[in-house]
Amino acid sequence: QIAEKKSVRILSRTLIGDDGRVYACSDNDFFSFESNGSIAWSVHMNFKCNTDFPPVYSGLNQMLVLAENRILRVNFPRNGTKFEPELFFDPGETILGFAVSISSSSVYITVKNHGLYAYNMLRQQLWIAEPKTERFGYRLGCRKDYDNCTFDSRPVIDSCQGSIYIANNEGELYSLSLRGTYYQWIQDFTLVDRFFTVTPGNNGLVYVVFPMKSLVFALDSFSGNILWQNTVGPLAETSGSDPVIDSNSWVSIGSLDGSLYSFSRIGELYKIPKNALTDSVIQIEPLLDCSGYAVYVSQTKLEGKLDLVIEDYTYVSAKKPETAVFSLVVPEAKSIHWSQSYSDQIAGLLLDEDLQHFVLDERIVLAFVAASNRGNPFQCRSKHEKLSSSCSFAEPEHLDIYIGNERAIIWFILFEFVIMIIFAALVRFCFIFWKKKKLQGRPFSTFLDKRRLLHRKKREIDKSITKLQNESKADEFMVDQIGDLVQERENVNRKLCSTYSLGRDIDESKSKSKDYVLPLYGGGSRSFSFRNRENESVTILQTPHDESSEEESHRDQQYSGDDDVTDDDNLDWKQKGKLLAHSEGSSNDGDDDESCGIASGRRSIYLKKRSLSLTTK
């Protein structure tokens, strides 16, 4: 302890502001000190402040102070006018700690045996969170003693992740969202130790320190997974075990062996200095300088020190302190930039007339050394700038998922694209095909068997027609046979094009206008009339030569349209049979549905709207 006998007042833990001032409270007064120790201003409070908690900056030139289990709001003086502190929160129970989020303008308060409260700056309650939680019927927290499980630590805020970290009395660490009672993850440390401190790195990591076990854990702030762990020297049990994280993402923690342990973001350990004095200790937490790149450390030299190791625990007993050495350490450079012992020079700068009324220990002196930037060559930055620098480490890294031949990747992507197109076309075909009405209510195998049977029958009819056409004998009976076969073939083709077609369903009204063959009989003459869906007709009349006059023969040989008349009087029976067969058209034997339209539309020379009369002699 560094103090004068006449000092009677005890200052609380301090807060160094961006303006370089040191803020603290003592008894019923709140103080703002200049870096040289003189009082800038002070206000009186109606409640006695708690010296174990530092003031917390809440924005808009305001401070929140814990006093007698109440949270008071202290406003900075304006134009020389002081404002009386106002009551912000009074739960009527023990307050274990609180934290402020400037970005969300909210205050988070842990009340013993009640839970975590969230309030906005207008003192309106936002939500209440408890450690007992269930999701999808499973209990997530408080697995050992569900009934007596409560939060028992102060909340800490990760400004980059937008999360709150808080522990329960069973050794479980919770990560909550700032916006509500959503639990992002819960990490169980009961197998390690139920007593630990939590410090957000604001760099994508959260650090958990176990003072009794001298362990440091680094957790992923997004998932809560343990990324690395390492051991340090013996730590102070009650205070001084909180690490400090600089803007280069180095975490530093002081040890009772007199060394400063610094870890990189990936867990690389460096001990500064490597060979510390055996009779020295670091029993208070380091402080970050105004630039964010270096830390101030206080090392106490003792008249003697004794270490005792019992199982996993190290006990340190020390004699009377001799002096204190204050150092500026740059963890990234692994070096001590400035160091000076407590001397008349530092005492003369700090022991201002105002500070002489307070008890000065190493923590208070270190705060004023850091506020005065003693031996610091770095340029000061605001808290926002330091936070932006550290948050850049929390951004996800861009990883290459493949390193190799880019041409092969492009060809593979094109191949996958073609496969997808083919698959999509196949799915669309199957979807349209199985929606056919003709397939509904009947087995698919029966449908295909019937279709094959019709194609076989159609080929047999075509063979018969070809055989009749090639016969040397041609008479009226052959023409009748060809006409019957043509009609039967058209019936088969109509079924293949409609009921047993693989194409789309055909409207019934359209299917009725298919080609058909209708034999006509009238007295001694016989005629064959053929008509298709376009109302084209071909008529073949067979009339004995002696019963028709020359005028009638001339009239029966004219076209029904506006085209020229063709003289077919000299057609013999064989040519008429071929004409009769070709006039109806013959479709392909293939399975293409387009043959249906071709077969019905192909009429040799009879494709226009006209009628042809052929007279046999």
Short mmCIF file of C-alpha atoms in Angstrom, two decimals, residues 311-558:
data_model
loop_
_atom_site.label_atom_id
_atom_site.label_comp_id
_atom_site.label_asym_id
_atom_site.label_seq_id
_atom_site.Cartn_x
_atom_site.Cartn_y
_atom_site.Cartn_z
CA GLU A 311 -2.18 -30.65 -5.85
CA ASP A 312 -3.53 -28.34 -8.57
CA TYR A 313 -3.34 -25.17 -6.50
CA THR A 314 -0.43 -22.75 -5.87
CA TYR A 315 -0.39 -20.70 -2.70
CA VAL A 316 1.78 -17.56 -2.48
CA SER A 317 2.69 -15.89 0.79
CA ALA A 318 4.51 -12.55 0.70
CA LYS A 319 6.30 -10.26 3.11
CA LYS A 320 6.14 -6.48 3.30
CA PRO A 321 6.22 -4.69 -0.11
CA GLU A 322 9.23 -2.52 -0.82
CA THR A 323 8.25 -0.57 -3.92
CA ALA A 324 6.24 -0.71 -7.14
CA VAL A 325 7.49 -0.68 -10.73
CA PHE A 326 5.21 0.68 -13.46
CA SER A 327 5.87 -0.46 -17.01
CA LEU A 328 4.47 0.10 -20.48
CA VAL A 329 4.46 -3.22 -22.35
CA VAL A 330 3.77 -3.74 -26.07
CA PRO A 331 2.58 -7.39 -26.30
CA GLU A 332 2.85 -7.62 -30.08
CA ALA A 333 6.48 -6.49 -29.97
CA LYS A 334 7.08 -8.68 -26.88
CA SER A 335 8.99 -5.85 -25.25
CA ILE A 336 8.86 -3.36 -22.38
CA HIS A 337 8.79 0.12 -23.87
CA TRP A 338 8.99 2.12 -20.65
CA SER A 339 9.53 1.28 -16.98
CA GLN A 340 9.93 3.36 -13.84
CA SER A 341 9.70 2.63 -10.14
CA TYR A 342 7.57 4.57 -7.75
CA SER A 343 9.78 7.50 -6.85
CA ASP A 344 9.58 11.02 -5.70
CA GLN A 345 9.06 12.08 -9.32
CA ILE A 346 5.90 9.99 -9.80
CA ALA A 347 4.80 10.71 -6.25
CA GLY A 348 5.22 14.43 -6.83
CA LEU A 349 3.09 14.27 -9.97
CA LEU A 350 0.32 12.23 -8.42
CA LEU A 351 0.23 13.26 -4.80
CA ASP A 352 -1.61 16.44 -5.58
CA GLU A 353 -3.17 18.28 -2.71
CA ASP A 354 -6.56 16.80 -3.67
CA LEU A 355 -5.31 13.19 -3.71
CA GLN A 356 -3.76 13.54 -0.29
CA HIS A 357 -7.21 12.99 1.20
CA PHE A 358 -7.51 9.48 -0.29
CA VAL A 359 -5.85 6.15 0.30
CA LEU A 360 -3.62 5.38 -2.69
CA ASP A 361 -2.87 1.78 -3.55
CA GLU A 362 -1.26 0.31 -6.67
CA ARG A 363 -4.56 0.19 -8.57
CA ILE A 364 -5.24 3.90 -8.04
CA VAL A 365 -1.68 4.95 -8.89
CA LEU A 366 -1.64 2.74 -12.03
CA ALA A 367 -4.87 4.39 -13.19
CA PHE A 368 -3.35 7.87 -12.96
CA VAL A 369 -0.12 6.70 -14.65
CA ALA A 370 -2.18 5.31 -17.55
CA ALA A 371 -4.33 8.47 -17.73
CA SER A 372 -1.24 10.69 -17.93
CA ASN A 373 0.26 8.51 -20.74
CA ARG A 374 3.59 8.23 -19.00
CA GLY A 375 6.26 7.03 -21.44
CA ASN A 376 3.69 6.40 -24.16
CA PRO A 377 4.82 7.20 -27.75
CA PHE A 378 1.56 6.09 -29.36
CA GLN A 379 -1.20 8.47 -30.43
CA CYS A 380 -4.39 8.27 -28.42
CA ARG A 381 -7.58 6.97 -30.04
CA SER A 382 -11.22 7.06 -29.03
CA LYS A 383 -13.04 3.99 -27.72
CA HIS A 384 -14.97 3.77 -30.98
CA GLU A 385 -11.75 3.65 -33.02
CA LYS A 386 -10.21 1.04 -30.73
CA LEU A 387 -13.39 -1.05 -30.89
CA SER A 388 -13.49 -0.88 -34.69
CA SER A 389 -9.87 -2.03 -34.85
CA SER A 390 -10.42 -5.03 -32.58
CA CYS A 391 -13.72 -5.98 -34.21
CA SER A 392 -11.95 -6.39 -37.54
CA PHE A 393 -10.46 -9.63 -36.17
CA ALA A 394 -13.99 -10.97 -35.65
CA GLU A 395 -14.84 -10.80 -39.37
CA PRO A 396 -14.94 -14.23 -41.03
CA GLU A 397 -11.90 -15.08 -43.12
CA HIS A 398 -12.29 -15.75 -46.83
CA LEU A 399 -11.20 -19.33 -47.39
CA ASP A 400 -10.50 -21.01 -50.73
CA ILE A 401 -12.61 -24.15 -50.87
CA TYR A 402 -10.59 -25.51 -53.80
CA ILE A 403 -7.07 -24.90 -55.05
CA GLY A 404 -6.35 -26.56 -58.39
CA ASN A 405 -7.18 -26.49 -62.08
CA GLU A 406 -9.71 -23.74 -62.74
CA ARG A 407 -10.50 -25.14 -66.19
CA ALA A 408 -11.51 -28.45 -64.61
CA ILE A 409 -13.79 -26.58 -62.21
CA ILE A 410 -15.49 -24.74 -65.09
CA TRP A 411 -16.02 -27.95 -67.06
CA PHE A 412 -17.38 -29.64 -63.97
CA ILE A 413 -19.83 -26.79 -63.38
CA LEU A 414 -20.98 -26.94 -67.02
CA PHE A 415 -21.41 -30.70 -66.77
CA GLU A 416 -23.50 -30.28 -63.62
CA PHE A 417 -25.58 -27.62 -65.39
CA VAL A 418 -26.30 -29.93 -68.35
CA ILE A 419 -27.24 -32.74 -66.00
CA MET A 420 -29.64 -30.42 -64.20
CA ILE A 421 -31.26 -29.35 -67.49
CA ILE A 422 -31.71 -32.97 -68.57
CA PHE A 423 -33.09 -33.91 -65.22
CA ALA A 424 -35.53 -30.97 -65.28
CA ALA A 425 -36.73 -31.96 -68.77
CA LEU A 426 -37.17 -35.56 -67.66
CA VAL A 427 -39.16 -34.51 -64.63
CA ARG A 428 -41.38 -32.28 -66.76
CA PHE A 429 -41.98 -35.10 -69.26
CA CYS A 430 -42.87 -37.52 -66.48
CA PHE A 431 -45.16 -34.96 -64.90
CA ILE A 432 -47.03 -34.32 -68.18
CA PHE A 433 -47.04 -38.01 -69.12
CA TRP A 434 -48.55 -39.28 -65.89
CA LYS A 435 -51.19 -36.57 -65.91
CA LYS A 436 -52.72 -38.04 -69.08
CA LYS A 437 -56.34 -39.02 -68.68
CA LYS A 438 -55.74 -42.03 -70.87
CA LEU A 439 -53.34 -43.43 -68.27
CA GLN A 440 -55.59 -42.83 -65.29
CA GLY A 441 -57.41 -45.92 -64.07
CA ARG A 442 -55.37 -48.47 -66.06
CA PRO A 443 -52.00 -50.17 -65.51
CA PHE A 444 -49.14 -48.75 -67.52
CA SER A 445 -47.99 -52.20 -68.66
CA THR A 446 -51.43 -52.87 -70.14
CA PHE A 447 -51.26 -49.54 -71.98
CA LEU A 448 -47.91 -50.41 -73.56
CA ASP A 449 -49.02 -53.95 -74.47
CA LYS A 450 -52.10 -52.61 -76.25
CA ARG A 451 -49.99 -50.03 -78.07
CA ARG A 452 -47.56 -52.69 -79.32
CA LEU A 453 -50.47 -54.84 -80.42
CA LEU A 454 -51.96 -51.99 -82.48
CA HIS A 455 -48.63 -51.29 -84.15
CA ARG A 456 -48.30 -54.97 -85.05
CA LYS A 457 -51.80 -55.02 -86.49
CA LYS A 458 -51.07 -51.87 -88.46
CA ARG A 459 -47.96 -53.41 -90.02
CA GLU A 460 -49.92 -56.52 -90.97
CA ILE A 461 -52.59 -54.41 -92.70
CA ASP A 462 -49.92 -52.48 -94.61
CA LYS A 463 -48.38 -55.76 -95.76
CA SER A 464 -51.81 -56.98 -96.96
CA ILE A 465 -52.44 -53.79 -98.89
CA THR A 466 -49.03 -53.98 -100.51
CA LYS A 467 -49.60 -57.60 -101.42
CA LEU A 468 -52.95 -56.82 -103.08
CA GLN A 469 -51.46 -53.91 -105.00
CA ASN A 470 -48.70 -56.10 -106.37
CA GLU A 471 -51.05 -58.83 -107.64
CA SER A 472 -51.37 -59.07 -111.42
CA LYS A 473 -55.10 -59.70 -111.22
CA ALA A 474 -57.08 -56.54 -110.68
CA ASP A 475 -60.86 -56.49 -110.43
CA GLU A 476 -63.69 -55.00 -108.45
CA PHE A 477 -63.25 -57.47 -105.59
CA MET A 478 -59.65 -56.35 -105.06
CA VAL A 479 -60.77 -52.73 -104.80
CA ASP A 480 -63.32 -53.74 -102.16
CA GLN A 481 -60.63 -55.54 -100.17
CA ILE A 482 -58.28 -52.59 -100.34
CA GLY A 483 -61.09 -50.26 -99.22
CA ASP A 484 -61.86 -52.45 -96.21
CA LEU A 485 -58.18 -52.70 -95.27
CA VAL A 486 -57.76 -48.94 -95.60
CA GLN A 487 -60.72 -48.34 -93.32
CA GLU A 488 -59.36 -50.84 -90.77
CA ARG A 489 -55.94 -49.23 -90.93
CA GLU A 490 -57.44 -45.81 -90.30
CA ASN A 491 -59.28 -47.14 -87.26
CA VAL A 492 -56.01 -48.53 -85.88
CA ASN A 493 -54.19 -45.30 -86.64
CA ARG A 494 -56.94 -43.29 -84.92
CA LYS A 495 -56.43 -45.28 -81.73
CA LEU A 496 -52.66 -44.87 -81.87
CA CYS A 497 -53.07 -41.13 -82.31
CA SER A 498 -55.59 -40.66 -79.51
CA THR A 499 -56.28 -43.29 -76.87
CA TYR A 500 -52.90 -45.02 -77.03
CA SER A 501 -50.73 -42.07 -77.98
CA LEU A 502 -47.65 -41.04 -75.94
CA GLY A 503 -48.37 -37.41 -76.73
CA ARG A 504 -50.80 -35.02 -75.08
CA ASP A 505 -54.45 -35.77 -74.60
CA ILE A 506 -56.52 -34.92 -77.66
CA ASP A 507 -59.83 -33.16 -77.33
CA GLU A 508 -62.78 -35.41 -78.00
CA SER A 509 -64.34 -32.86 -80.31
CA LYS A 510 -61.19 -32.88 -82.41
CA SER A 511 -60.78 -36.61 -82.35
CA LYS A 512 -64.23 -37.04 -83.90
CA SER A 513 -63.11 -35.17 -87.00
CA LYS A 514 -60.52 -37.80 -87.84
CA ASP A 515 -60.39 -39.31 -91.32
CA TYR A 516 -62.97 -41.92 -91.99
CA VAL A 517 -64.03 -44.13 -94.87
CA LEU A 518 -67.66 -44.46 -95.78
CA PRO A 519 -68.71 -46.82 -98.60
CA LEU A 520 -71.71 -45.60 -100.50
CA TYR A 521 -74.03 -47.73 -102.54
CA GLY A 522 -76.60 -46.42 -104.97
CA GLY A 523 -78.37 -48.79 -107.33
CA GLY A 524 -76.10 -50.31 -109.88
CA SER A 525 -73.23 -47.93 -109.12
CA ARG A 526 -70.80 -48.13 -106.22
CA SER A 527 -68.83 -45.23 -104.80
CA PHE A 528 -66.22 -44.79 -102.10
CA SER A 529 -66.12 -41.45 -100.28
CA PHE A 530 -63.16 -40.42 -98.11
CA ARG A 531 -63.20 -37.35 -95.86
CA ASN A 532 -60.62 -35.94 -93.44
CA ARG A 533 -60.72 -33.31 -90.69
CA GLU A 534 -60.11 -30.46 -93.16
CA ASN A 535 -63.29 -31.55 -94.96
CA GLU A 536 -61.30 -32.67 -97.99
CA SER A 537 -63.13 -35.43 -99.84
CA VAL A 538 -62.26 -37.97 -102.49
CA THR A 539 -65.05 -39.91 -104.15
CA ILE A 540 -64.57 -42.90 -106.46
CA LEU A 541 -67.65 -43.92 -108.42
CA GLN A 542 -67.96 -47.26 -110.15
CA THR A 543 -70.65 -47.20 -112.85
CA PRO A 544 -71.25 -49.67 -115.75
CA HIS A 545 -70.42 -48.10 -119.08
CA ASP A 546 -73.69 -48.96 -120.77
CA GLU A 547 -75.85 -47.33 -118.03
CA SER A 548 -74.23 -43.95 -118.12
CA SER A 549 -74.36 -41.42 -120.85
CA GLU A 550 -71.39 -39.58 -122.14
CA GLU A 551 -72.53 -36.43 -120.36
CA GLU A 552 -72.81 -38.22 -117.01
CA SER A 553 -69.36 -39.72 -117.47
CA HIS A 554 -68.02 -36.30 -118.23
CA ARG A 555 -69.77 -34.83 -115.14
CA ASP A 556 -68.53 -37.56 -112.79
CA GLN A 557 -64.93 -36.95 -113.75
CA GLN A 558 -64.79 -33.31 -112.63
#
